[in-house]
Amino acid sequence: MLGLVLLNVSGVSFSEGGPIFFSAKGPGSMHANVIISLAAGLAFGAIAQRSRFCTMGSIRDIILARDFHLMTGVASLLTTAFIGNLILGTFNPGFTGQPVAHSNHLWNFLGMTLAGLAFALAGGCPGRQLILSGEGDADAGVFVMGMITGAAFAHNLSLAGKPDTMAGDVFTLGGPGIYGQAAVITGIIFCLIIGFTMREKLTVK
Amino acid sequence: MKNILSSRIGMIVAGSAIGIIAVLLQAAGNPPNMGICVACFERDIAGALGLHRADVVQYLRPEIPAIVLGSFIISTVMKEYKPRAGSSTLIRFFLGMFAMVGALVFLGCPWRALLRLAGGDLNSLLGLLGLVCGIGIGVVFLNRGYSLGRSHDNRKASG
């Protein structure tokens, strides 16, 4: 029933004319027109469903099967977005001063290591999980629900990385706090345990 | 049934289309280098529903349900809608949780990592490197016979 559960989520947002909480500032306050967003999302869903587009899958297929099929899609996404940014003048290379990002390399790396491992074990990147949910895969739906819960945890317990901030000339390095770092390590250990223990008995013989 | 978009050229078209839409969404007002980011938007939804109290990231992003609906509609039309469920549910839930924690430490899902790179954010390279590394570990497990079990076909309603 997941398609309908998420339908409910969207329904709620419509019936009340908007969510319960709106960000007055920060990334949450920046958003496109609802209709544009909806149309774009529908287009995304349709295109991605037909093409089986998946970022995690593209890398997995290359490592696992030397199959570059999915990667062509990823590469063309990267290229068009790059060109689009150039045209719109929003291309801004560099490590510092990037929007909603931090330059704490170690934790950028480890954070995505955890995410990549979890995606690989679950069989798809977040986008693909949404698509699978729409196709009727309740397992992917559960993964999505887990992600939303994870997001709630991440912000309630200050686990998420903080963006770099520039206050005048003072540059403050962003990145996760100590608890966030602990959470990443815990997560990696959890995924490793899952990876080691969850084996199909049939393939072992 | 012919599936044009799953061919090689279709893949390129699909990737390009997603890239273009994402950049257009940024131009239309979505946050910088965040035209579409599943992790970020799910987080914003969690915030909007009051599941967390970080007041800078709360907005009921319509993109997320729209993506699910888009996929639902097209798969129904194309007769690919196939309700299935039933393997290692709780493990998947926790994988999702930790995936999100990891993604939020980096501040973006893989899609946004690509968009950030396209926007010139070189920090994203580190993230992508981590992503490759994490998937690499995952592939090792896959090669060793890792599986969360077969999913079973399910009745229509459960999807």
CSV table of C-alpha atoms in Angstrom, one decimal:
chain,number,residue,atom,x,y,z
A,1,MET,CA,0.0,0.0,0.0
A,2,LEU,CA,3.0,2.2,-0.1
A,3,GLY,CA,2.1,4.1,-3.2
A,4,LEU,CA,-1.0,5.1,-1.4
A,5,VAL,CA,0.8,5.9,1.9
A,6,LEU,CA,2.9,8.3,0.0
A,7,LEU,CA,-0.1,9.6,-1.8
A,8,ASN,CA,-1.5,10.3,1.6
A,9,VAL,CA,1.6,12.2,2.5
A,10,SER,CA,1.2,14.4,-0.6
A,11,GLY,CA,-2.6,14.6,0.1
A,12,VAL,CA,-1.9,16.0,3.5
A,13,SER,CA,0.2,18.7,2.1
A,14,PHE,CA,-2.5,19.7,-0.3
A,15,SER,CA,-5.5,19.6,2.0
A,16,GLU,CA,-3.9,21.9,4.6
A,17,GLY,CA,-2.6,24.2,2.0
A,18,GLY,CA,1.0,23.4,3.1
A,19,PRO,CA,3.0,21.5,5.6
A,20,ILE,CA,2.8,22.1,9.3
A,21,PHE,CA,6.3,23.6,9.5
A,22,PHE,CA,7.8,25.9,7.0
A,23,SER,CA,11.4,27.0,7.2
A,24,ALA,CA,11.7,30.7,7.3
A,25,LYS,CA,15.4,30.6,6.4
A,26,GLY,CA,18.0,28.2,5.2
A,27,PRO,CA,17.7,25.5,2.5
A,28,GLY,CA,14.2,24.6,3.6
A,29,SER,CA,12.9,28.0,2.7
A,30,MET,CA,14.2,27.8,-0.9
A,31,HIS,CA,11.9,25.9,-3.1
A,32,ALA,CA,10.4,26.0,-6.5
A,33,ASN,CA,6.7,26.6,-7.2
A,34,VAL,CA,4.7,23.6,-6.0
A,35,ILE,CA,3.2,22.9,-9.4
A,36,ILE,CA,6.7,23.0,-11.1
A,37,SER,CA,8.0,20.7,-8.3
A,38,LEU,CA,5.2,18.2,-8.8
A,39,ALA,CA,5.5,18.2,-12.5
A,40,ALA,CA,9.2,17.8,-12.3
A,41,GLY,CA,8.9,15.0,-9.8
A,42,LEU,CA,6.4,13.1,-12.0
A,43,ALA,CA,8.7,13.5,-14.9
A,44,PHE,CA,11.6,12.2,-12.8
A,45,GLY,CA,9.6,9.3,-11.6
A,46,ALA,CA,8.4,8.3,-15.1
A,47,ILE,CA,11.8,8.7,-16.8
A,48,ALA,CA,13.7,6.9,-14.0
A,49,GLN,CA,11.2,4.1,-13.9
A,50,ARG,CA,11.4,3.4,-17.7
A,51,SER,CA,15.2,3.7,-17.8
A,52,ARG,CA,16.0,2.0,-14.4
A,53,PHE,CA,18.3,4.9,-13.7
A,54,CYS,CA,20.4,4.4,-10.6
A,55,THR,CA,23.6,6.0,-9.4
A,56,MET,CA,24.5,3.2,-7.0
A,57,GLY,CA,23.7,0.6,-9.6
A,58,SER,CA,25.9,2.3,-12.2
A,59,ILE,CA,28.9,2.0,-10.0
A,60,ARG,CA,28.0,-1.5,-8.8
A,61,ASP,CA,27.5,-2.8,-12.3
A,62,ILE,CA,30.9,-1.5,-13.3
A,63,ILE,CA,32.6,-3.1,-10.3
A,64,LEU,CA,30.6,-6.3,-10.4
A,65,ALA,CA,30.0,-6.9,-14.1
A,66,ARG,CA,32.0,-4.3,-16.0
A,67,ASP,CA,28.7,-3.1,-17.3
A,68,PHE,CA,28.7,0.6,-18.2
A,69,HIS,CA,25.1,0.8,-19.3
A,70,LEU,CA,23.8,2.6,-16.2
A,71,MET,CA,26.9,4.8,-16.1
A,72,THR,CA,26.1,6.3,-19.4
A,73,GLY,CA,23.0,7.7,-17.9
A,74,VAL,CA,24.8,9.0,-14.8
A,75,ALA,CA,27.5,10.6,-17.0
A,76,SER,CA,25.0,12.3,-19.2
A,77,LEU,CA,23.2,13.6,-16.1
A,78,LEU,CA,26.5,15.0,-14.9
A,79,THR,CA,27.3,16.5,-18.3
A,80,THR,CA,23.9,18.2,-18.8
A,81,ALA,CA,23.8,19.5,-15.3
A,82,PHE,CA,27.3,20.9,-15.8
A,83,ILE,CA,26.4,22.6,-19.0
A,84,GLY,CA,23.2,23.9,-17.5
A,85,ASN,CA,25.1,25.4,-14.6
A,86,LEU,CA,27.5,27.0,-17.0
A,87,ILE,CA,24.7,28.5,-19.0
A,88,LEU,CA,22.9,29.8,-15.8
A,89,GLY,CA,26.2,31.1,-14.4
A,90,THR,CA,25.9,29.0,-11.3
A,91,PHE,CA,29.1,27.1,-11.9
A,92,ASN,CA,31.5,27.8,-9.2
A,93,PRO,CA,34.5,25.5,-8.8
A,94,GLY,CA,36.3,25.1,-5.6
A,95,PHE,CA,36.3,23.5,-2.2
A,96,THR,CA,35.2,26.4,-0.1
A,97,GLY,CA,32.2,28.6,-0.1
A,98,GLN,CA,30.0,25.9,-1.7
A,99,PRO,CA,26.3,26.1,-1.0
A,100,VAL,CA,25.0,23.7,1.7
A,101,ALA,CA,28.2,21.7,1.8
A,102,HIS,CA,31.2,21.4,4.0
A,103,SER,CA,34.8,20.7,3.2
A,104,ASN,CA,35.6,18.2,6.0
A,105,HIS,CA,37.1,15.7,3.6
A,106,LEU,CA,37.4,12.7,6.0
A,107,TRP,CA,33.8,12.8,7.0
A,108,ASN,CA,32.6,13.6,3.5
A,109,PHE,CA,34.3,10.4,2.5
A,110,LEU,CA,33.2,8.3,5.4
A,111,GLY,CA,29.7,9.6,5.3
A,112,MET,CA,29.3,8.5,1.7
A,113,THR,CA,31.1,5.3,2.4
A,114,LEU,CA,28.4,4.4,4.8
A,115,ALA,CA,25.7,5.6,2.5
A,116,GLY,CA,27.1,3.7,-0.5
A,117,LEU,CA,27.5,0.5,1.5
A,118,ALA,CA,23.9,0.7,2.8
A,119,PHE,CA,22.6,1.5,-0.7
A,120,ALA,CA,24.5,-1.4,-2.2
A,121,LEU,CA,23.2,-3.8,0.5
A,122,ALA,CA,19.7,-2.5,0.0
A,123,GLY,CA,19.9,-2.7,-3.8
A,124,GLY,CA,19.5,0.9,-5.0
A,125,CYS,CA,20.3,4.6,-4.4
A,126,PRO,CA,17.6,6.7,-2.7
A,127,GLY,CA,16.1,7.7,-6.0
A,128,ARG,CA,15.9,4.1,-7.2
A,129,GLN,CA,14.2,3.1,-3.9
A,130,LEU,CA,11.5,5.7,-4.5
A,131,ILE,CA,11.0,4.4,-8.0
A,132,LEU,CA,10.8,0.8,-6.8
A,133,SER,CA,8.3,1.9,-4.1
A,134,GLY,CA,6.2,3.3,-6.9
A,135,GLU,CA,6.5,0.1,-8.8
A,136,GLY,CA,5.0,-1.7,-5.8
A,137,ASP,CA,8.1,-2.9,-4.0
A,138,ALA,CA,7.2,-2.6,-0.4
A,139,ASP,CA,10.7,-3.5,0.6
A,140,ALA,CA,12.0,-0.4,-1.0
A,141,GLY,CA,9.2,1.5,0.7
A,142,VAL,CA,10.4,0.3,4.0
A,143,PHE,CA,13.9,1.6,3.1
A,144,VAL,CA,12.4,5.0,2.3
A,145,MET,CA,10.6,5.0,5.6
A,146,GLY,CA,13.9,4.1,7.3
A,147,MET,CA,15.5,7.0,5.5
A,148,ILE,CA,12.9,9.5,6.7
A,149,THR,CA,13.3,8.1,10.3
A,150,GLY,CA,17.1,8.4,9.9
A,151,ALA,CA,16.7,12.0,8.9
A,152,ALA,CA,14.6,12.7,12.0
A,153,PHE,CA,17.3,11.0,14.1
A,154,ALA,CA,20.1,12.8,12.3
A,155,HIS,CA,18.7,16.2,13.1
A,156,ASN,CA,17.2,15.6,16.5
A,157,LEU,CA,20.5,14.2,17.7
A,158,SER,CA,22.7,16.6,15.8
A,159,LEU,CA,24.3,13.9,13.7
A,160,ALA,CA,24.1,15.6,10.3
A,161,GLY,CA,27.0,17.5,8.9
A,162,LYS,CA,26.9,21.3,9.3
A,163,PRO,CA,27.7,23.5,6.3
A,164,ASP,CA,30.8,25.6,6.3
A,165,THR,CA,30.0,29.0,7.5
A,166,MET,CA,31.6,32.3,6.7
A,167,ALA,CA,31.1,35.0,9.4
A,168,GLY,CA,32.9,38.0,8.0
A,169,ASP,CA,36.4,36.8,7.4
A,170,VAL,CA,36.2,34.0,9.9
A,171,PHE,CA,35.8,30.6,8.2
A,172,THR,CA,34.3,27.9,10.3
A,173,LEU,CA,34.9,24.4,9.0
A,174,GLY,CA,31.6,22.4,8.9
A,175,GLY,CA,31.2,18.7,9.2
A,176,PRO,CA,29.6,16.3,11.6
A,177,GLY,CA,29.9,16.7,15.3
A,178,ILE,CA,31.3,14.0,17.6
A,179,TYR,CA,28.0,12.2,17.8
A,180,GLY,CA,27.6,12.3,14.1
A,181,GLN,CA,31.0,10.7,13.7
A,182,ALA,CA,30.1,8.1,16.2
A,183,ALA,CA,26.9,7.4,14.3
A,184,VAL,CA,28.7,7.0,11.0
A,185,ILE,CA,31.1,4.5,12.6
A,186,THR,CA,28.2,2.6,14.2
A,187,GLY,CA,26.4,2.5,10.9
A,188,ILE,CA,29.4,1.2,9.0
A,189,ILE,CA,29.9,-1.5,11.6
A,190,PHE,CA,26.2,-2.4,11.4
A,191,CYS,CA,26.3,-2.7,7.6
A,192,LEU,CA,29.4,-4.9,7.8
A,193,ILE,CA,27.7,-7.2,10.2
A,194,ILE,CA,24.7,-7.4,7.9
A,195,GLY,CA,27.0,-8.1,5.0
A,196,PHE,CA,28.8,-10.8,6.8
A,197,THR,CA,25.7,-12.5,8.2
A,198,MET,CA,23.0,-12.2,5.6
A,199,ARG,CA,24.1,-14.8,3.1
A,200,GLU,CA,21.9,-16.8,0.9
A,201,LYS,CA,22.4,-20.4,2.0
A,202,LEU,CA,21.8,-21.8,-1.5
A,203,THR,CA,24.8,-20.1,-3.0
A,204,VAL,CA,27.3,-21.3,-0.4
A,205,LYS,CA,27.3,-24.9,-1.5
B,1,MET,CA,6.7,-4.4,-24.9
B,2,LYS,CA,9.5,-2.2,-26.3
B,3,ASN,CA,11.2,-0.1,-23.7
B,4,ILE,CA,12.9,2.7,-25.5
B,5,LEU,CA,14.4,4.3,-22.5
B,6,SER,CA,16.2,1.3,-21.2
B,7,SER,CA,18.4,1.1,-24.4
B,8,ARG,CA,21.8,2.7,-24.3
B,9,ILE,CA,20.7,5.8,-26.1
B,10,GLY,CA,17.6,5.9,-24.0
B,11,MET,CA,19.8,5.9,-20.9
B,12,ILE,CA,21.7,8.9,-22.2
B,13,VAL,CA,18.5,10.7,-22.9
B,14,ALA,CA,17.1,9.8,-19.5
B,15,GLY,CA,20.2,10.9,-17.7
B,16,SER,CA,20.3,14.2,-19.7
B,17,ALA,CA,16.6,14.8,-19.0
B,18,ILE,CA,17.1,14.3,-15.3
B,19,GLY,CA,20.1,16.6,-15.4
B,20,ILE,CA,18.3,19.3,-17.2
B,21,ILE,CA,15.2,19.1,-15.0
B,22,ALA,CA,17.4,19.3,-11.9
B,23,VAL,CA,19.2,22.5,-13.1
B,24,LEU,CA,15.9,24.0,-14.1
B,25,LEU,CA,14.5,23.3,-10.6
B,26,GLN,CA,17.5,25.1,-9.1
B,27,ALA,CA,16.7,28.0,-11.4
B,28,ALA,CA,13.1,27.8,-10.3
B,29,GLY,CA,14.0,28.3,-6.7
B,30,ASN,CA,15.2,25.1,-5.2
B,31,PRO,CA,18.4,25.3,-3.1
B,32,PRO,CA,21.8,25.7,-4.8
B,33,ASN,CA,23.2,22.5,-6.2
B,34,MET,CA,20.1,20.8,-4.9
B,35,GLY,CA,17.7,20.7,-7.8
B,36,ILE,CA,16.7,17.3,-6.8
B,37,CYS,CA,18.1,15.4,-3.9
B,38,VAL,CA,16.2,12.5,-2.5
B,39,ALA,CA,18.0,12.5,0.9
B,40,CYS,CA,17.7,16.2,1.4
B,41,PHE,CA,14.1,16.3,0.4
B,42,GLU,CA,13.1,13.4,2.6
B,43,ARG,CA,14.8,15.2,5.4
B,44,ASP,CA,12.8,18.3,4.6
B,45,ILE,CA,9.6,16.3,4.6
B,46,ALA,CA,10.6,14.7,8.0
B,47,GLY,CA,11.1,18.2,9.3
B,48,ALA,CA,7.8,19.5,7.9
B,49,LEU,CA,5.9,16.8,9.5
B,50,GLY,CA,7.6,17.7,12.8
B,51,LEU,CA,9.8,14.6,13.1
B,52,HIS,CA,12.8,16.8,13.7
B,53,ARG,CA,13.2,20.3,14.9
B,54,ALA,CA,15.9,21.7,12.7
B,55,ASP,CA,14.1,24.8,11.6
B,56,VAL,CA,16.2,25.5,8.5
B,57,VAL,CA,15.3,22.2,6.8
B,58,GLN,CA,11.5,21.9,6.9
B,59,TYR,CA,9.5,21.9,3.8
B,60,LEU,CA,7.0,19.3,2.4
B,61,ARG,CA,8.8,18.8,-0.8
B,62,PRO,CA,6.3,17.8,-3.4
B,63,GLU,CA,9.0,16.2,-5.5
B,64,ILE,CA,9.3,13.0,-3.4
B,65,PRO,CA,5.7,11.8,-3.6
B,66,ALA,CA,5.6,13.0,-7.2
B,67,ILE,CA,8.5,10.8,-8.1
B,68,VAL,CA,6.8,7.8,-6.4
B,69,LEU,CA,3.5,8.6,-8.2
B,70,GLY,CA,5.3,9.2,-11.5
B,71,SER,CA,6.9,5.8,-11.2
B,72,PHE,CA,3.6,4.3,-10.1
B,73,ILE,CA,1.6,5.7,-12.9
B,74,ILE,CA,4.1,4.8,-15.7
B,75,SER,CA,4.6,1.3,-14.3
B,76,THR,CA,0.9,0.7,-14.2
B,77,VAL,CA,0.4,2.0,-17.7
B,78,MET,CA,3.2,-0.1,-18.9
B,79,LYS,CA,2.0,-3.2,-17.0
B,80,GLU,CA,5.1,-3.3,-14.9
B,81,TYR,CA,3.5,-2.6,-11.7
B,82,LYS,CA,4.3,-5.6,-9.6
B,83,PRO,CA,3.5,-5.5,-5.9
B,84,ARG,CA,6.1,-7.5,-3.9
B,85,ALA,CA,7.3,-7.5,-0.4
B,86,GLY,CA,8.5,-9.7,2.4
B,87,SER,CA,12.3,-10.0,2.8
B,88,SER,CA,14.2,-8.7,5.7
B,89,THR,CA,12.0,-5.8,6.4
B,90,LEU,CA,13.5,-4.6,9.6
B,91,ILE,CA,17.0,-4.8,8.2
B,92,ARG,CA,16.0,-2.7,5.2
B,93,PHE,CA,14.5,-0.2,7.6
B,94,PHE,CA,17.8,0.1,9.5
B,95,LEU,CA,19.8,0.2,6.3
B,96,GLY,CA,17.7,3.1,5.3
B,97,MET,CA,18.2,4.8,8.6
B,98,PHE,CA,22.0,4.5,8.5
B,99,ALA,CA,22.1,5.3,4.8
B,100,MET,CA,20.4,8.6,5.6
B,101,VAL,CA,22.7,9.4,8.5
B,102,GLY,CA,25.7,8.8,6.1
B,103,ALA,CA,24.1,10.9,3.4
B,104,LEU,CA,23.3,13.7,5.7
B,105,VAL,CA,26.8,13.8,7.1
B,106,PHE,CA,27.9,14.4,3.5
B,107,LEU,CA,24.8,16.6,2.9
B,108,GLY,CA,23.4,14.9,-0.1
B,109,CYS,CA,22.3,11.7,-1.7
B,110,PRO,CA,24.2,10.3,-4.8
B,111,TRP,CA,22.0,12.4,-7.1
B,112,ARG,CA,23.0,15.6,-5.3
B,113,ALA,CA,26.7,14.5,-5.2
B,114,LEU,CA,26.5,14.5,-9.0
B,115,LEU,CA,24.7,17.9,-9.0
B,116,ARG,CA,27.2,19.3,-6.6
B,117,LEU,CA,30.1,18.2,-8.8
B,118,ALA,CA,28.3,19.7,-11.8
B,119,GLY,CA,28.0,22.9,-9.9
B,120,GLY,CA,31.7,22.9,-9.3
B,121,ASP,CA,31.7,21.7,-5.7
B,122,LEU,CA,34.9,19.7,-5.5
B,123,ASN,CA,34.0,18.4,-2.0
B,124,SER,CA,31.6,16.2,-3.7
B,125,LEU,CA,34.6,14.3,-5.3
B,126,LEU,CA,35.4,13.0,-1.8
B,127,GLY,CA,31.9,12.0,-1.3
B,128,LEU,CA,31.7,10.1,-4.6
B,129,LEU,CA,35.0,8.5,-3.8
B,130,GLY,CA,33.4,7.3,-0.5
B,131,LEU,CA,30.4,6.2,-2.4
B,132,VAL,CA,32.5,4.1,-4.8
B,133,CYS,CA,34.4,2.7,-1.8
B,134,GLY,CA,31.2,1.8,0.1
B,135,ILE,CA,29.7,0.2,-3.0
B,136,GLY,CA,32.9,-1.7,-3.5
B,137,ILE,CA,32.6,-3.2,0.0
B,138,GLY,CA,29.0,-4.0,-0.8
B,139,VAL,CA,30.0,-5.8,-4.0
B,140,VAL,CA,32.4,-7.9,-2.1
B,141,PHE,CA,29.5,-9.0,0.0
B,142,LEU,CA,27.4,-9.6,-3.1
B,143,ASN,CA,30.1,-11.8,-4.5
B,144,ARG,CA,30.2,-13.8,-1.3
B,145,GLY,CA,26.5,-14.6,-1.7
B,146,TYR,CA,25.0,-11.8,0.3
B,147,SER,CA,21.2,-11.5,-0.1
B,148,LEU,CA,18.4,-10.2,1.9
B,149,GLY,CA,16.3,-13.1,0.6
B,150,ARG,CA,14.0,-13.3,-2.4
B,151,SER,CA,11.1,-11.0,-2.5
B,152,HIS,CA,7.8,-12.7,-3.1
B,153,ASP,CA,5.1,-11.6,-5.4
B,154,ASN,CA,2.4,-10.0,-3.4
B,155,ARG,CA,-1.2,-9.1,-3.8
B,156,LYS,CA,-1.9,-5.8,-5.5
B,157,ALA,CA,-3.0,-4.0,-2.4
B,158,SER,CA,0.2,-4.5,-0.5
B,159,GLY,CA,2.1,-2.3,-2.9
